[in-house]
XYZ file of C-alpha atoms in Angstrom:
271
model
C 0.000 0.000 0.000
C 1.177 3.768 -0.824
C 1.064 6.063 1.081
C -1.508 7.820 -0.116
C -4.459 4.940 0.480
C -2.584 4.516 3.712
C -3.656 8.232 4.651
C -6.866 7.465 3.424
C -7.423 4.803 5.340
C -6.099 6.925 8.900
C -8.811 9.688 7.853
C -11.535 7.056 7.182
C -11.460 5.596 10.515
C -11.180 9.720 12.012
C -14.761 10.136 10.045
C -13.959 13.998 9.669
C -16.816 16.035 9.284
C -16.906 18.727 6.134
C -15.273 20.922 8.481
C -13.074 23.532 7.222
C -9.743 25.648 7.839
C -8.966 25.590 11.847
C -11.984 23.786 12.441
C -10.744 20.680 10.245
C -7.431 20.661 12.520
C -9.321 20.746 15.255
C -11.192 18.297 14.372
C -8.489 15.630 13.162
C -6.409 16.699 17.047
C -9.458 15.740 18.836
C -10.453 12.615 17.143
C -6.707 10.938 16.622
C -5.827 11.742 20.496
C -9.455 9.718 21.284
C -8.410 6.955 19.000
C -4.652 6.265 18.915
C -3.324 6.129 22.095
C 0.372 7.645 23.169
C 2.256 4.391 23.990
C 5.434 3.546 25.134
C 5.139 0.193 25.484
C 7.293 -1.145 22.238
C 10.090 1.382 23.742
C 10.066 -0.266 26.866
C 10.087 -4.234 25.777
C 13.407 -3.537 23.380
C 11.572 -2.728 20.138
C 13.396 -1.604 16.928
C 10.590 1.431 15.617
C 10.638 2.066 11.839
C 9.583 5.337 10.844
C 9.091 4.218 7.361
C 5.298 5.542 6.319
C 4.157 1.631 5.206
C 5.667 0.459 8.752
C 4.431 3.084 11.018
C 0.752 3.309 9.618
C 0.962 -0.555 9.728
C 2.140 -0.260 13.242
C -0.142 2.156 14.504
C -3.413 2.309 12.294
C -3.948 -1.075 11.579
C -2.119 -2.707 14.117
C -3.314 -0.787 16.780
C 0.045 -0.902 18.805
C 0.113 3.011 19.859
C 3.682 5.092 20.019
C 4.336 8.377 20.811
C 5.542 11.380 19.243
C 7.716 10.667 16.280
C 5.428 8.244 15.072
C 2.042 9.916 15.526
C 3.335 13.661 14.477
C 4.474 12.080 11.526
C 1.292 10.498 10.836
C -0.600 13.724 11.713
C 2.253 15.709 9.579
C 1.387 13.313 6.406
C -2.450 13.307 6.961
C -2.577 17.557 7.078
C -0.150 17.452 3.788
C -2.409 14.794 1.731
C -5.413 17.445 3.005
C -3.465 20.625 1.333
C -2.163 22.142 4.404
C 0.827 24.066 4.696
C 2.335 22.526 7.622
C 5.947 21.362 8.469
C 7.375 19.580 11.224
C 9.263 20.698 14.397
C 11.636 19.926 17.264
C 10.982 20.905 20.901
C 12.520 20.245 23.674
C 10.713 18.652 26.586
C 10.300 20.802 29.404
C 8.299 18.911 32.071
C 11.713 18.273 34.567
C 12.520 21.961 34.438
C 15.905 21.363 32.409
C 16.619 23.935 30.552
C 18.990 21.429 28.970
C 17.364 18.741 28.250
C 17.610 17.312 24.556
C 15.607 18.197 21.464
C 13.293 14.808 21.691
C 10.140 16.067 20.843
C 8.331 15.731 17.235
C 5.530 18.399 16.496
C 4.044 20.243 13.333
C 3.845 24.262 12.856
C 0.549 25.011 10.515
C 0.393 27.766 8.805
C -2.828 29.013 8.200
C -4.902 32.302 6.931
C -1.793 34.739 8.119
C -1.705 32.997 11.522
C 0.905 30.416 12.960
C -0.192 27.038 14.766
C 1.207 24.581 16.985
C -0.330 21.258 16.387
C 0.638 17.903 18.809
C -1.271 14.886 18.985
C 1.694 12.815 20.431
C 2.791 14.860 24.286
C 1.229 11.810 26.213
C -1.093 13.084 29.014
C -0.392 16.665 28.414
C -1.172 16.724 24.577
C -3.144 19.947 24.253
C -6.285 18.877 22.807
C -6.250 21.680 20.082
C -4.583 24.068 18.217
C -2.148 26.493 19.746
C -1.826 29.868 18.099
C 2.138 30.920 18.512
C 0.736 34.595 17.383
C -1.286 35.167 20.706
C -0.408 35.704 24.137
C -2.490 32.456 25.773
C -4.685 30.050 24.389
C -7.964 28.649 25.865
C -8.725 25.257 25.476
C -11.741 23.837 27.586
C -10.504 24.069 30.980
C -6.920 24.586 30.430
C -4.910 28.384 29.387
C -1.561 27.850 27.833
C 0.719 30.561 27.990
C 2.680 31.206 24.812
C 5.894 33.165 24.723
C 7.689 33.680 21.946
C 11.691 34.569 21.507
C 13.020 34.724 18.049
C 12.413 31.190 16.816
C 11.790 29.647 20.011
C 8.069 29.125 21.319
C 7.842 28.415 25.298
C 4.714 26.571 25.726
C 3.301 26.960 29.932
C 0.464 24.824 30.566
C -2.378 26.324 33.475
C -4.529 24.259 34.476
C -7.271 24.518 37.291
C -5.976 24.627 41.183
C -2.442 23.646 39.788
C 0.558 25.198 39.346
C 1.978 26.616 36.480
C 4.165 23.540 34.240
C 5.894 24.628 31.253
C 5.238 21.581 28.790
C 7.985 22.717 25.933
C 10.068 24.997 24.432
C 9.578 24.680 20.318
C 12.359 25.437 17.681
C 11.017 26.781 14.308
C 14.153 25.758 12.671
C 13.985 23.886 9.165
C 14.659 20.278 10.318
C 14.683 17.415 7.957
C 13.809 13.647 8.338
C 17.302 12.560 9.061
C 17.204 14.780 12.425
C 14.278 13.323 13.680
C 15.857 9.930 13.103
C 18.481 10.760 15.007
C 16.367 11.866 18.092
C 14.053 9.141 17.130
C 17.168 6.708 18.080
C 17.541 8.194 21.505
C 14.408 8.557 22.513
C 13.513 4.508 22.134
C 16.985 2.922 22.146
C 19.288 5.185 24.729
C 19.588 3.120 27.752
C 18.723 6.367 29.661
C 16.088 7.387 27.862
C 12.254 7.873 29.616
C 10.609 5.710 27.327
C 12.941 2.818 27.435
C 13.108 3.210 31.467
C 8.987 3.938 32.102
C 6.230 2.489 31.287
C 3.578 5.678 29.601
C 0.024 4.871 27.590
C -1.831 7.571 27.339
C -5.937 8.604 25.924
C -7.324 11.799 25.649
C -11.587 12.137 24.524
C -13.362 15.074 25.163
C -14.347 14.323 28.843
C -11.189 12.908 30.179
C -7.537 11.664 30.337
C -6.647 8.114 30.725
C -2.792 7.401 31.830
C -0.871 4.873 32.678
C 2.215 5.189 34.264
C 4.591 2.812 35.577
C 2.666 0.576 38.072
C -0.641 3.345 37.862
C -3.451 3.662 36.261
C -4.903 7.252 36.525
C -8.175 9.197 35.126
C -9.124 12.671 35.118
C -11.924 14.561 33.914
C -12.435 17.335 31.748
C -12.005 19.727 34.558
C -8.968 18.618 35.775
C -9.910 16.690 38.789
C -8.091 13.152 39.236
C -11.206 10.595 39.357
C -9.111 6.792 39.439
C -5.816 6.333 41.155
C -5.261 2.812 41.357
C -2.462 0.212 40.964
C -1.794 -2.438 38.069
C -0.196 -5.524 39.752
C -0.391 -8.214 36.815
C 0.394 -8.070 33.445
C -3.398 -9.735 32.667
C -4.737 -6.126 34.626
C -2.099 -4.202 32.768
C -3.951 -6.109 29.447
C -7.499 -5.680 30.166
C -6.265 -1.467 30.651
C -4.665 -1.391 27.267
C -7.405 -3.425 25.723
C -10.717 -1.785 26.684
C -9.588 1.690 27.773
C -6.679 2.592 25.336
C -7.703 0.195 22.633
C -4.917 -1.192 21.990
C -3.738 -4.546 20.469
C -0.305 -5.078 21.406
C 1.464 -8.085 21.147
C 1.394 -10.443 24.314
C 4.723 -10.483 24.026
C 5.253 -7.031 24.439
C 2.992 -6.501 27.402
C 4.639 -9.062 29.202
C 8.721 -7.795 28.583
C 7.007 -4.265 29.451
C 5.174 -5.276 32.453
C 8.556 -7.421 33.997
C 10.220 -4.323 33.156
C 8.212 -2.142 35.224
C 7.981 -4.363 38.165
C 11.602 -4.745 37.879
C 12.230 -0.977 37.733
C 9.359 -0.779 41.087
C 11.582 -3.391 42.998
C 15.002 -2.213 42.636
């Protein structure tokens, strides 16, 4: 299959409306973060991740095994191109330790769009904005959440509010040109650096319109759409870690995988 029916196929199962512009974004954000969850379960059990278009549609649309954000900003980066948007992907750098230092390992798209300038993510995990972010404007409202947006020459500093929390500045955003190659490279890291967060921790991730599903580690953890934490309980087999990625992420990862991930986190919890 090309590429092209493989994009096809991605939007089919999305069902986008006749929406338009901003709206159509919208639209395809919302309904890809409530269908293909953030995973980092292949990371974790030793995977190899091709980001090859047939493999990572195969991977991710048909086989349902979830990934996180080079694989499903490239997906969202090749949908918004077939659909005639002018859009071009990104490197951030994660900002959710407070590092000012911390690596470039963080795929995202810049739309542009009628004169104004977009962030669009559908691959931060649990903190994946569930729309648009305009780069052009001082904060953003989305739902219950306000992001602050700060710009400095070609660097975007993203600062998450929500409700009765404090402040947590999700990423700062390059505008650079970057090309396929550097993405491999970070790519690499991020899923085969023996120090890396996904290869150390355990992350699957849902976002609908009315709440967040995580798990993290050992946790399983739901909020709802105004922020407040409504499940906070523990995973202690790999057939409980299953049923989770089954019926609430909808998932169908290999058994194999769920068991090297699973022994991996337990390991991690008992050291």
């Amino acid at each position: 299959m090309t590429s092209a029916p493989m994009i096809e196929e991605y939007l089919h199962h999305l069902a986008l409306s006749e929406a338009k512009g901003v709206a159509l974004v919208t639209e395809l954000t919302e309904k890809h973060l409530a269908r293909y969850a953030f995973s980092s379960l292949n990371a974790l059990a030793g995977q190899s991740l091709s980001l090859q278009t047939d493999a990572l549609f195969e991977r991710l649309v048909v086989n349902q095994q979830g990934g996180y954000c080079f694989e499903h900003n490239k997906i969202a980066y090749l949908a918004l191109k077939h659909l005639g948007f002018k859009v071009r992907s990104v490197l951030a750098r994660v900002m959710l330790n407070g590092n000012p230092t911390n690596p470039r390992t963080h795929r995202m798209n810049v739309l542009e769009l009628d004169g104004e300038t977009y962030l669009v993510d559908v691959g931060f995990g649990n903190k994946t904005p569930r729309g648009l972010l305009n780069i052009n404007q001082g904060t953003c409202n989305i739902g219950h959440d306000t992001y602050q947006i700060t710009r400095n020459g070609d660097v975007v500093t993203v600062v998450l509010h929500e409700p009765e929390q404090p402040p947590l500045t999700l990423y700062e955003v390059e505008l650079y040109d970057v090309v396929e190659a550097d993405f491999e490279v970070a790519h690499f890291y991020s899923h085969q650096h023996p120090d890396a967060v996904f290869v150390n921790n355990l992350v699957v991730s849902l976002i609908t319109a009315s709440h967040r599903y995580l798990i993290r580690n050992q946790q399983f953890l739901v909020w709802d759409a105004a922020g407040h934490l409504i499940t906070d309980k523990s995973i202690d087999s790999v057939e409980a870690l299953t049923q989770l990625v089954h019926e609430v992420f909808l998932l169908q990862p290999p058994k194999a995988v769920l068991e090297t991930a699973f022994a991996q986190v337990a390991a991690n919890a008992a050291a």
